[in-house]
GROMACS .gro file of C-alpha atoms in nm:
model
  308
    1UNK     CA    1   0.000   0.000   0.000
    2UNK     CA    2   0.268   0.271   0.092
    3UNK     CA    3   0.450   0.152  -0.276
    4UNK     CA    4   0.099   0.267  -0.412
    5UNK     CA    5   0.081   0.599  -0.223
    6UNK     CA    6   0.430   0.649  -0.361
    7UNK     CA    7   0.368   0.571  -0.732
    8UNK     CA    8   0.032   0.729  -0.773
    9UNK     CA    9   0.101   1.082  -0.605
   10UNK     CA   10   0.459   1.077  -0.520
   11UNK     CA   11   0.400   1.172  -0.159
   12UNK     CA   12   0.723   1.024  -0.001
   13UNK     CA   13   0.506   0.830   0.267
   14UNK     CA   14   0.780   0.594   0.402
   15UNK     CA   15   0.750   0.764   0.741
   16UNK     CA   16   0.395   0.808   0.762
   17UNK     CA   17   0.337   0.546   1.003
   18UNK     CA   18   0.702   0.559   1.146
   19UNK     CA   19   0.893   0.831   1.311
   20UNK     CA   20   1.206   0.971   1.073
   21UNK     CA   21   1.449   0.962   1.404
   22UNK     CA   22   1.527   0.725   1.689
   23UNK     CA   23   1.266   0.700   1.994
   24UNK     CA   24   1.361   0.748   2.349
   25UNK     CA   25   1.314   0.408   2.562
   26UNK     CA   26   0.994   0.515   2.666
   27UNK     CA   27   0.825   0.643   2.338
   28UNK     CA   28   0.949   0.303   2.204
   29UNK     CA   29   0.790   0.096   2.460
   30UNK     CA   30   0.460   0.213   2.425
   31UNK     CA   31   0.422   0.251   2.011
   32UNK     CA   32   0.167   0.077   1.809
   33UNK     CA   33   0.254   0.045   1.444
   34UNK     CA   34  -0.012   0.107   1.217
   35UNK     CA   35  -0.050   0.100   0.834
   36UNK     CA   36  -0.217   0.247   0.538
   37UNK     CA   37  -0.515   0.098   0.391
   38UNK     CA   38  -0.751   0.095   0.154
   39UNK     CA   39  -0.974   0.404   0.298
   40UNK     CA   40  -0.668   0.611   0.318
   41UNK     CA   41  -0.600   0.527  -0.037
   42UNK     CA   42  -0.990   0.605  -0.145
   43UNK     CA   43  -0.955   0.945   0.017
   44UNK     CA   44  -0.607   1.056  -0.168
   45UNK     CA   45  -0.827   0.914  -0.507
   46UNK     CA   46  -1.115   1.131  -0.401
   47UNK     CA   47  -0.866   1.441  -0.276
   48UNK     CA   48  -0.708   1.405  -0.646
   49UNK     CA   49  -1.009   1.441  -0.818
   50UNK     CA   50  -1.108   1.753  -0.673
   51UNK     CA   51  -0.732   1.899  -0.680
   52UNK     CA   52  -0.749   1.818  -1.049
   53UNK     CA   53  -1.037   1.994  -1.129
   54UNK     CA   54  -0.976   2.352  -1.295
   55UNK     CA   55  -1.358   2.459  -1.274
   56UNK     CA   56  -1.407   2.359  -0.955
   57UNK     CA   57  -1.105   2.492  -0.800
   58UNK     CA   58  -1.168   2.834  -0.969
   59UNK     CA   59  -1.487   2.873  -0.845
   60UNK     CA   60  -1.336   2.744  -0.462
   61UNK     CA   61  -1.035   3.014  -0.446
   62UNK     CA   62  -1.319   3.284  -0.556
   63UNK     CA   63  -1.554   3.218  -0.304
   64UNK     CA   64  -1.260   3.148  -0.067
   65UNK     CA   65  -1.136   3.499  -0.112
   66UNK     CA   66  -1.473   3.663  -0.116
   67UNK     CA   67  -1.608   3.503   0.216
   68UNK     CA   68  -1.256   3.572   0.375
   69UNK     CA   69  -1.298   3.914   0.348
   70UNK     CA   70  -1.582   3.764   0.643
   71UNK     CA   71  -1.548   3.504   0.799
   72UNK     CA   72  -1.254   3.296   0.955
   73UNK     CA   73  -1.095   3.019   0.739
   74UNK     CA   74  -1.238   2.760   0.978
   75UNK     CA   75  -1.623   2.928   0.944
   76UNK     CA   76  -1.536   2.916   0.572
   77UNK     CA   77  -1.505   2.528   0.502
   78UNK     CA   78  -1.781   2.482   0.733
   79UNK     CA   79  -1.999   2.705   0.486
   80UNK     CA   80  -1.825   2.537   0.153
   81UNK     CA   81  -1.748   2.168   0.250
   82UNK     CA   82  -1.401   2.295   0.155
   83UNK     CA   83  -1.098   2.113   0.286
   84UNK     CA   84  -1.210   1.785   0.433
   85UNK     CA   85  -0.929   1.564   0.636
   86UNK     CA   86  -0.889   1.248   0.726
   87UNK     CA   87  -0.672   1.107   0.984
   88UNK     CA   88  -0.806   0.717   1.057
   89UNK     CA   89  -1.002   0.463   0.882
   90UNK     CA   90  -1.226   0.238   1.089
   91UNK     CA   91  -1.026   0.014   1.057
   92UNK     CA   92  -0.703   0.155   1.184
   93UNK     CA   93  -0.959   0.280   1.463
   94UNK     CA   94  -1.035  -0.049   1.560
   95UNK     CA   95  -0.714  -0.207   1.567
   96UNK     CA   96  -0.558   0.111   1.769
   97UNK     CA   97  -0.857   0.007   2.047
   98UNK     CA   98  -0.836  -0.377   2.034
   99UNK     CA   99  -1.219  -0.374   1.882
  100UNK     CA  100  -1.348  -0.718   1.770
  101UNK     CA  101  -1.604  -0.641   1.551
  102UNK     CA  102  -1.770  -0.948   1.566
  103UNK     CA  103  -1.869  -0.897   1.919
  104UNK     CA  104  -1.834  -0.516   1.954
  105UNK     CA  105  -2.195  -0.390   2.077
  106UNK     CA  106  -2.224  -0.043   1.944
  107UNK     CA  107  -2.572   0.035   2.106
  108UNK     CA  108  -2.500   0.147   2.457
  109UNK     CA  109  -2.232   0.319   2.380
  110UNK     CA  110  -2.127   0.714   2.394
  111UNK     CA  111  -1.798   0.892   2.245
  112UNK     CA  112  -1.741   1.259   2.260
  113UNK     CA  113  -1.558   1.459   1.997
  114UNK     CA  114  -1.392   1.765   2.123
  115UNK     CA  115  -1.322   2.024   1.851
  116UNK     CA  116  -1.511   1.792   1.551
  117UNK     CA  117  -1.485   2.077   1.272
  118UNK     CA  118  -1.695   1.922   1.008
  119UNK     CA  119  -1.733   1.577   1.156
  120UNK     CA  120  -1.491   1.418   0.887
  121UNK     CA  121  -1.341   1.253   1.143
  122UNK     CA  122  -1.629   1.182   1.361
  123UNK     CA  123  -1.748   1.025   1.111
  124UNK     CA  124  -1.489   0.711   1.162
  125UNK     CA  125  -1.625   0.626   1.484
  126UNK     CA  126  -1.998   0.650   1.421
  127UNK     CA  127  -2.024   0.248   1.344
  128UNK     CA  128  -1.853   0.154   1.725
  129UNK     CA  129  -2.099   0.458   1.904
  130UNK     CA  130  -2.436   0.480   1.851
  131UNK     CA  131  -2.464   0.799   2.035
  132UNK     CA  132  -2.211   1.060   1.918
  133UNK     CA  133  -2.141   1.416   2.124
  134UNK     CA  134  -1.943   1.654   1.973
  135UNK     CA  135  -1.824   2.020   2.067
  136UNK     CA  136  -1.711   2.310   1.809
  137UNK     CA  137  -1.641   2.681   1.878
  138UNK     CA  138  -1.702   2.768   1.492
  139UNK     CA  139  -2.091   2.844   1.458
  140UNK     CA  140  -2.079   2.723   1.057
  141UNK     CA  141  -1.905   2.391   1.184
  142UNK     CA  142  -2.182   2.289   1.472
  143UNK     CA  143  -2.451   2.335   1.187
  144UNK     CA  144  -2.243   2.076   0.999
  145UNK     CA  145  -2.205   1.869   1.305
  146UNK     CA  146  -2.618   1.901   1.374
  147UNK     CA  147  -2.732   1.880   1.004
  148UNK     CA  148  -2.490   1.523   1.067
  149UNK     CA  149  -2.714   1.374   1.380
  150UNK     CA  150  -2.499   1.470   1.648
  151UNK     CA  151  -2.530   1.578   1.939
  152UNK     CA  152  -2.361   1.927   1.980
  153UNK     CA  153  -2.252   2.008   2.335
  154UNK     CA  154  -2.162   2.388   2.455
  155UNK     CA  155  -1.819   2.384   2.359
  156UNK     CA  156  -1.703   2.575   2.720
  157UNK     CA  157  -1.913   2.408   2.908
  158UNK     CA  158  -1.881   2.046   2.804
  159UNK     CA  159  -1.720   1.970   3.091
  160UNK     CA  160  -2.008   2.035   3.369
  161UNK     CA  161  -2.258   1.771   3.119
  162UNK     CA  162  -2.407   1.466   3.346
  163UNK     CA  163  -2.350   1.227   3.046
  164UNK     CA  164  -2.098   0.913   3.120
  165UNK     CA  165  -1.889   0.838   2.805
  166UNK     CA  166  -1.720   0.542   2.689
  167UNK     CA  167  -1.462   0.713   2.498
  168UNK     CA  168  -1.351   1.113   2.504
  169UNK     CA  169  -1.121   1.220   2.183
  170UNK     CA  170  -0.946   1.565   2.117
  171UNK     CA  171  -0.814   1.536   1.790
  172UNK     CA  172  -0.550   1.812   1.669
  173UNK     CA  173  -0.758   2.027   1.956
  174UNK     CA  174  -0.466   2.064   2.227
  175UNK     CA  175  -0.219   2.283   2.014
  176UNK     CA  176  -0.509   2.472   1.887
  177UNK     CA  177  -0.682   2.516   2.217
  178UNK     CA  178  -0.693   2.860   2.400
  179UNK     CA  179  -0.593   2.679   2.742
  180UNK     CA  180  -0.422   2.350   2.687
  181UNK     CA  181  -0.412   2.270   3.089
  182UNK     CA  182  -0.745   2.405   3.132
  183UNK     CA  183  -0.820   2.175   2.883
  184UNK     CA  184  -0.637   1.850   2.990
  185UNK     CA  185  -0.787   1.889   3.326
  186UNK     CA  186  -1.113   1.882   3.196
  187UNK     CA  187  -1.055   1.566   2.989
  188UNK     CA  188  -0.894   1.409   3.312
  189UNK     CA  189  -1.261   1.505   3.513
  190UNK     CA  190  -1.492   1.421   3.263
  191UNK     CA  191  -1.302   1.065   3.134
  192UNK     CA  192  -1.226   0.980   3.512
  193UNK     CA  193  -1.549   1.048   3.658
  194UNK     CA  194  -1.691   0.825   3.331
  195UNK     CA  195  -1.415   0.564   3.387
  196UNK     CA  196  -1.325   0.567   2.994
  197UNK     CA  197  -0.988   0.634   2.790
  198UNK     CA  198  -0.920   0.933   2.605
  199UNK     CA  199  -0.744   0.999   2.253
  200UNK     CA  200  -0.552   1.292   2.189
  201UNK     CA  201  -0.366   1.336   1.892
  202UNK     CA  202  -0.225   1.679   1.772
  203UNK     CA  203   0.094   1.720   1.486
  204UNK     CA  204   0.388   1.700   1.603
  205UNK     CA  205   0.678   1.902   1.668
  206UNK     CA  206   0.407   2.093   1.861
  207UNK     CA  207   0.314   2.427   1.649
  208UNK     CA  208   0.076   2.639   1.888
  209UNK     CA  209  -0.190   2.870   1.705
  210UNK     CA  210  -0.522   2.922   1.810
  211UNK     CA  211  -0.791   3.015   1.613
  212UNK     CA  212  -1.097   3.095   1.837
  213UNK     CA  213  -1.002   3.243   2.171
  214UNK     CA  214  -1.238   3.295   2.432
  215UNK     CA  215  -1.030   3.501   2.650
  216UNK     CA  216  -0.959   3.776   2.337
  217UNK     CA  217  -0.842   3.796   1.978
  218UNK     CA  218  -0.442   3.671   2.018
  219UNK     CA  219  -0.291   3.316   1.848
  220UNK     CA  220  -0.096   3.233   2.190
  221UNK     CA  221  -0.228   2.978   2.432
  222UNK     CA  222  -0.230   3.090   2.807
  223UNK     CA  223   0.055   2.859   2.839
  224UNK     CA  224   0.243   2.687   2.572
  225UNK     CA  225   0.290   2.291   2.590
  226UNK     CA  226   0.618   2.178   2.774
  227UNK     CA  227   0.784   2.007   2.510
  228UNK     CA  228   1.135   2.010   2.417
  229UNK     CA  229   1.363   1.950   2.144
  230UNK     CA  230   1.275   1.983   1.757
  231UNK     CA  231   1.210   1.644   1.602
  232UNK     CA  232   0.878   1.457   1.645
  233UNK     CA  233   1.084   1.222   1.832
  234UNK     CA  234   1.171   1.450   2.082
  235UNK     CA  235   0.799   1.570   2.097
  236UNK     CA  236   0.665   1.212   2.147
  237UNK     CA  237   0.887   1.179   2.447
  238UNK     CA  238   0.809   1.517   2.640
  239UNK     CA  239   0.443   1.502   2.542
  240UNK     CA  240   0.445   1.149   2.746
  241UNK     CA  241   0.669   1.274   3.015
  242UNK     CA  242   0.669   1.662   3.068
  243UNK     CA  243   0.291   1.701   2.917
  244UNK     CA  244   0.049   1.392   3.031
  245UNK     CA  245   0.205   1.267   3.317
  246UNK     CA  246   0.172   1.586   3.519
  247UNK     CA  247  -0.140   1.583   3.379
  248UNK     CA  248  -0.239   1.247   3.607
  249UNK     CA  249  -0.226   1.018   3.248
  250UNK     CA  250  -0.114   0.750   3.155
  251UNK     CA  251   0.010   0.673   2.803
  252UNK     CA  252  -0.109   0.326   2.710
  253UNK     CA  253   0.028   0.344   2.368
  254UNK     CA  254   0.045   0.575   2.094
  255UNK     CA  255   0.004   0.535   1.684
  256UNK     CA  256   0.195   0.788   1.434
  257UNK     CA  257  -0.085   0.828   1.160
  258UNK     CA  258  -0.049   1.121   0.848
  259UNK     CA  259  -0.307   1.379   0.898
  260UNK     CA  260  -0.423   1.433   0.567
  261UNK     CA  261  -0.605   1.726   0.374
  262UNK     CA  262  -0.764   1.725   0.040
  263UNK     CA  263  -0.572   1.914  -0.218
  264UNK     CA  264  -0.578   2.223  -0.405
  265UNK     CA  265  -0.453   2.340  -0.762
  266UNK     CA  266  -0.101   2.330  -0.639
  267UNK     CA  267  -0.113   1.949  -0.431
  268UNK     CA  268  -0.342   1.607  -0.486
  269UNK     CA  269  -0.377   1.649  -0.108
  270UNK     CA  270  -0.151   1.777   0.238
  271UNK     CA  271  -0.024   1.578   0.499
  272UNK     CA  272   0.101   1.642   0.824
  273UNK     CA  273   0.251   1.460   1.143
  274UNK     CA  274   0.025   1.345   1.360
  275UNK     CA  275   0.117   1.154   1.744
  276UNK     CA  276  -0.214   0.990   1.852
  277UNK     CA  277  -0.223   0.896   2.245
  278UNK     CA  278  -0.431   0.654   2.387
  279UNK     CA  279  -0.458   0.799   2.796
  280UNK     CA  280  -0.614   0.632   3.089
  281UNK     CA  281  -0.648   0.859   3.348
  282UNK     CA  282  -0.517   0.794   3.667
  283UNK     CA  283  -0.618   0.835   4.049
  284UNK     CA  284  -0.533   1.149   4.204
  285UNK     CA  285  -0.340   1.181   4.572
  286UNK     CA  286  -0.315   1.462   4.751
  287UNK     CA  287  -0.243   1.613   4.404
  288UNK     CA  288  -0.009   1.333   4.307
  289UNK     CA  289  -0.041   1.046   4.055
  290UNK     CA  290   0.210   0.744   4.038
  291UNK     CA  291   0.141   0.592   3.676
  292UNK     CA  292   0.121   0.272   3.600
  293UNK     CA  293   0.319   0.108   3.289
  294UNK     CA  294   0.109   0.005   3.015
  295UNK     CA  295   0.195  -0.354   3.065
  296UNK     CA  296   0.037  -0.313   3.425
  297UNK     CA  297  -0.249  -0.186   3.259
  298UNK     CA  298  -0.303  -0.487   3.021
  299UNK     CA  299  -0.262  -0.736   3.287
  300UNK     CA  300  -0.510  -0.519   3.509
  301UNK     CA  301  -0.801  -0.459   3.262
  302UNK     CA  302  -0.710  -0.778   2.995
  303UNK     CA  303  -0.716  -0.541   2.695
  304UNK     CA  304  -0.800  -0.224   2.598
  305UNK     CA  305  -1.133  -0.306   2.456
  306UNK     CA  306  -1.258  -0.407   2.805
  307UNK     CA  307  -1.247  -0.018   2.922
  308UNK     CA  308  -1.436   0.136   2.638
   0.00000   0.00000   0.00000
């Protein structure tokens, strides 16, 4: 499959799925190898098509430059449809969480998607949840997310909602967020008083900007992520150590994945770096955690799939 990738678009995907420099110890302990398949190659065909459409992508870059003139570039897609991404297939989904299909019971079940944009990505995890929750600061995006059948939560107050969860995901939401503590102590309430796992997954190195800001009209988080170093190597590591640790998670593994974006005149389709961490959060004393390995974890709860 990557050989295909290759030929058909010459994207050099080799380290898609594997980081381009040596892990520490601990990053290496706790990866997951996954691979491309054939709904990663069916959106690239799909992303080409559009990129290699004159007409249409006339008609995009002049409505793209009239309604920017109004409205943010987020707002924007959300009113077009424009740049749709994709970062798993339901299948890479599955095998990340340990899901047997055959027996996987999707009725009972709730997952909340922080920051959901368009739902694209939502979208991958709507077979394993029958009851989806989503939050969205861009207005044009939760009409995309409602006009979809889910349920849109207030996207400050998530947080406070009575709803139990079997599954909490932030994807590419932490670098963009306004208040990355405020929000990982939020995600450690809500997914430990709901005793479920959390995915975050944001593009590494870490690249803070933030787009819709509460607090006033500046790109700068409160407080920038403690990471260190300038590979995605390095990243991995401090995000486990320096960043969900003191955080009161654990890492139980983690999956490099390409976070892709359909293309324009220019590219077939854009890809970026993305770490995705699976977290378990862990009991809090006196404002202390001591995490457990991820091998404890397995032999305490037999698999992952047993805590969703």
């Amino acid at each position: 499959m990557t050989s295909q990738l290759e030929r058909t678009y010459g994207l050099r995907s080799k380290y898609w799925y594997l980081p381009e420099t040596s892990l520490s110890s601990t990053a290496q302990e706790l990866f997951f190898k996954s691979s491309p398949d054939n709904e990663t190659q069916q959106f690239l065909d799909e992303s080409n098509s559009i990129s290699s459409n004159y007409f249409w992508q006339t008609v995009r870059n002049i409505g793209v430059m009239i309604l920017s003139t109004i409205y943010s570039k987020t707002d924007i897609n959300g009113i077009t449809g424009f740049g749709n991404m994709f970062l798993f297939s339901e299948s890479q989904f599955a095998s990340f969480l340990e899901i047997d299909r055959q027996s996987w019971t999707s009725a009972d079940k709730n997952v909340l998607d922080l920051g959901a944009g368009n739902g694209d990505i939502t979208a991958h995890m709507h077979s394993f949840f029958n009851n989806v929750y989503a939050t969205e600061l861009s207005p044009k995006m939760r009409n995309r997310l409602v006009s979809k059948g889910y349920t849109v939560l207030d996207a400050l107050e998530w947080a406070n909602t009575d709803v139990k969860f079997n599954l909490i995901t932030a994807f590419n939401l932490l670098d963009r967020h306004y208040s990355p503590g405020a929000l990982l102590q939020d995600l450690w309430k809500v997914s430990h008083r709901s005793n479920c796992l959390v995915i975050v997954s944001l593009v590494l190195p870490v690249s803070h900007y933030v787009e819709f800001n509460p607090n006033g009209t500046g790109t700068r988080p409160d407080k920038f992520l403690n990471v260190q170093g300038r590979t995605y190597a390095d990243h991995v590591h401090h995000m486990i150590v320096n960043v969900f640790k003191p955080a009161n998670f654990e890492v139980v593994k983690w999956t490099r994945l390409p976070y892709l974006c359909e293309g324009d005149m220019n590219n077939s389709a854009y890809y970026l770096p993305d770490a995705v961490f699976l977290l378990k959060s862990l009991n809090k004393d006196d404002g202390s955690a001591s995490p457990r390995t991820a091998t404890e974890t397995e032999s305490n709860s037999g698999s992952v799939h047993n805590e969703l």
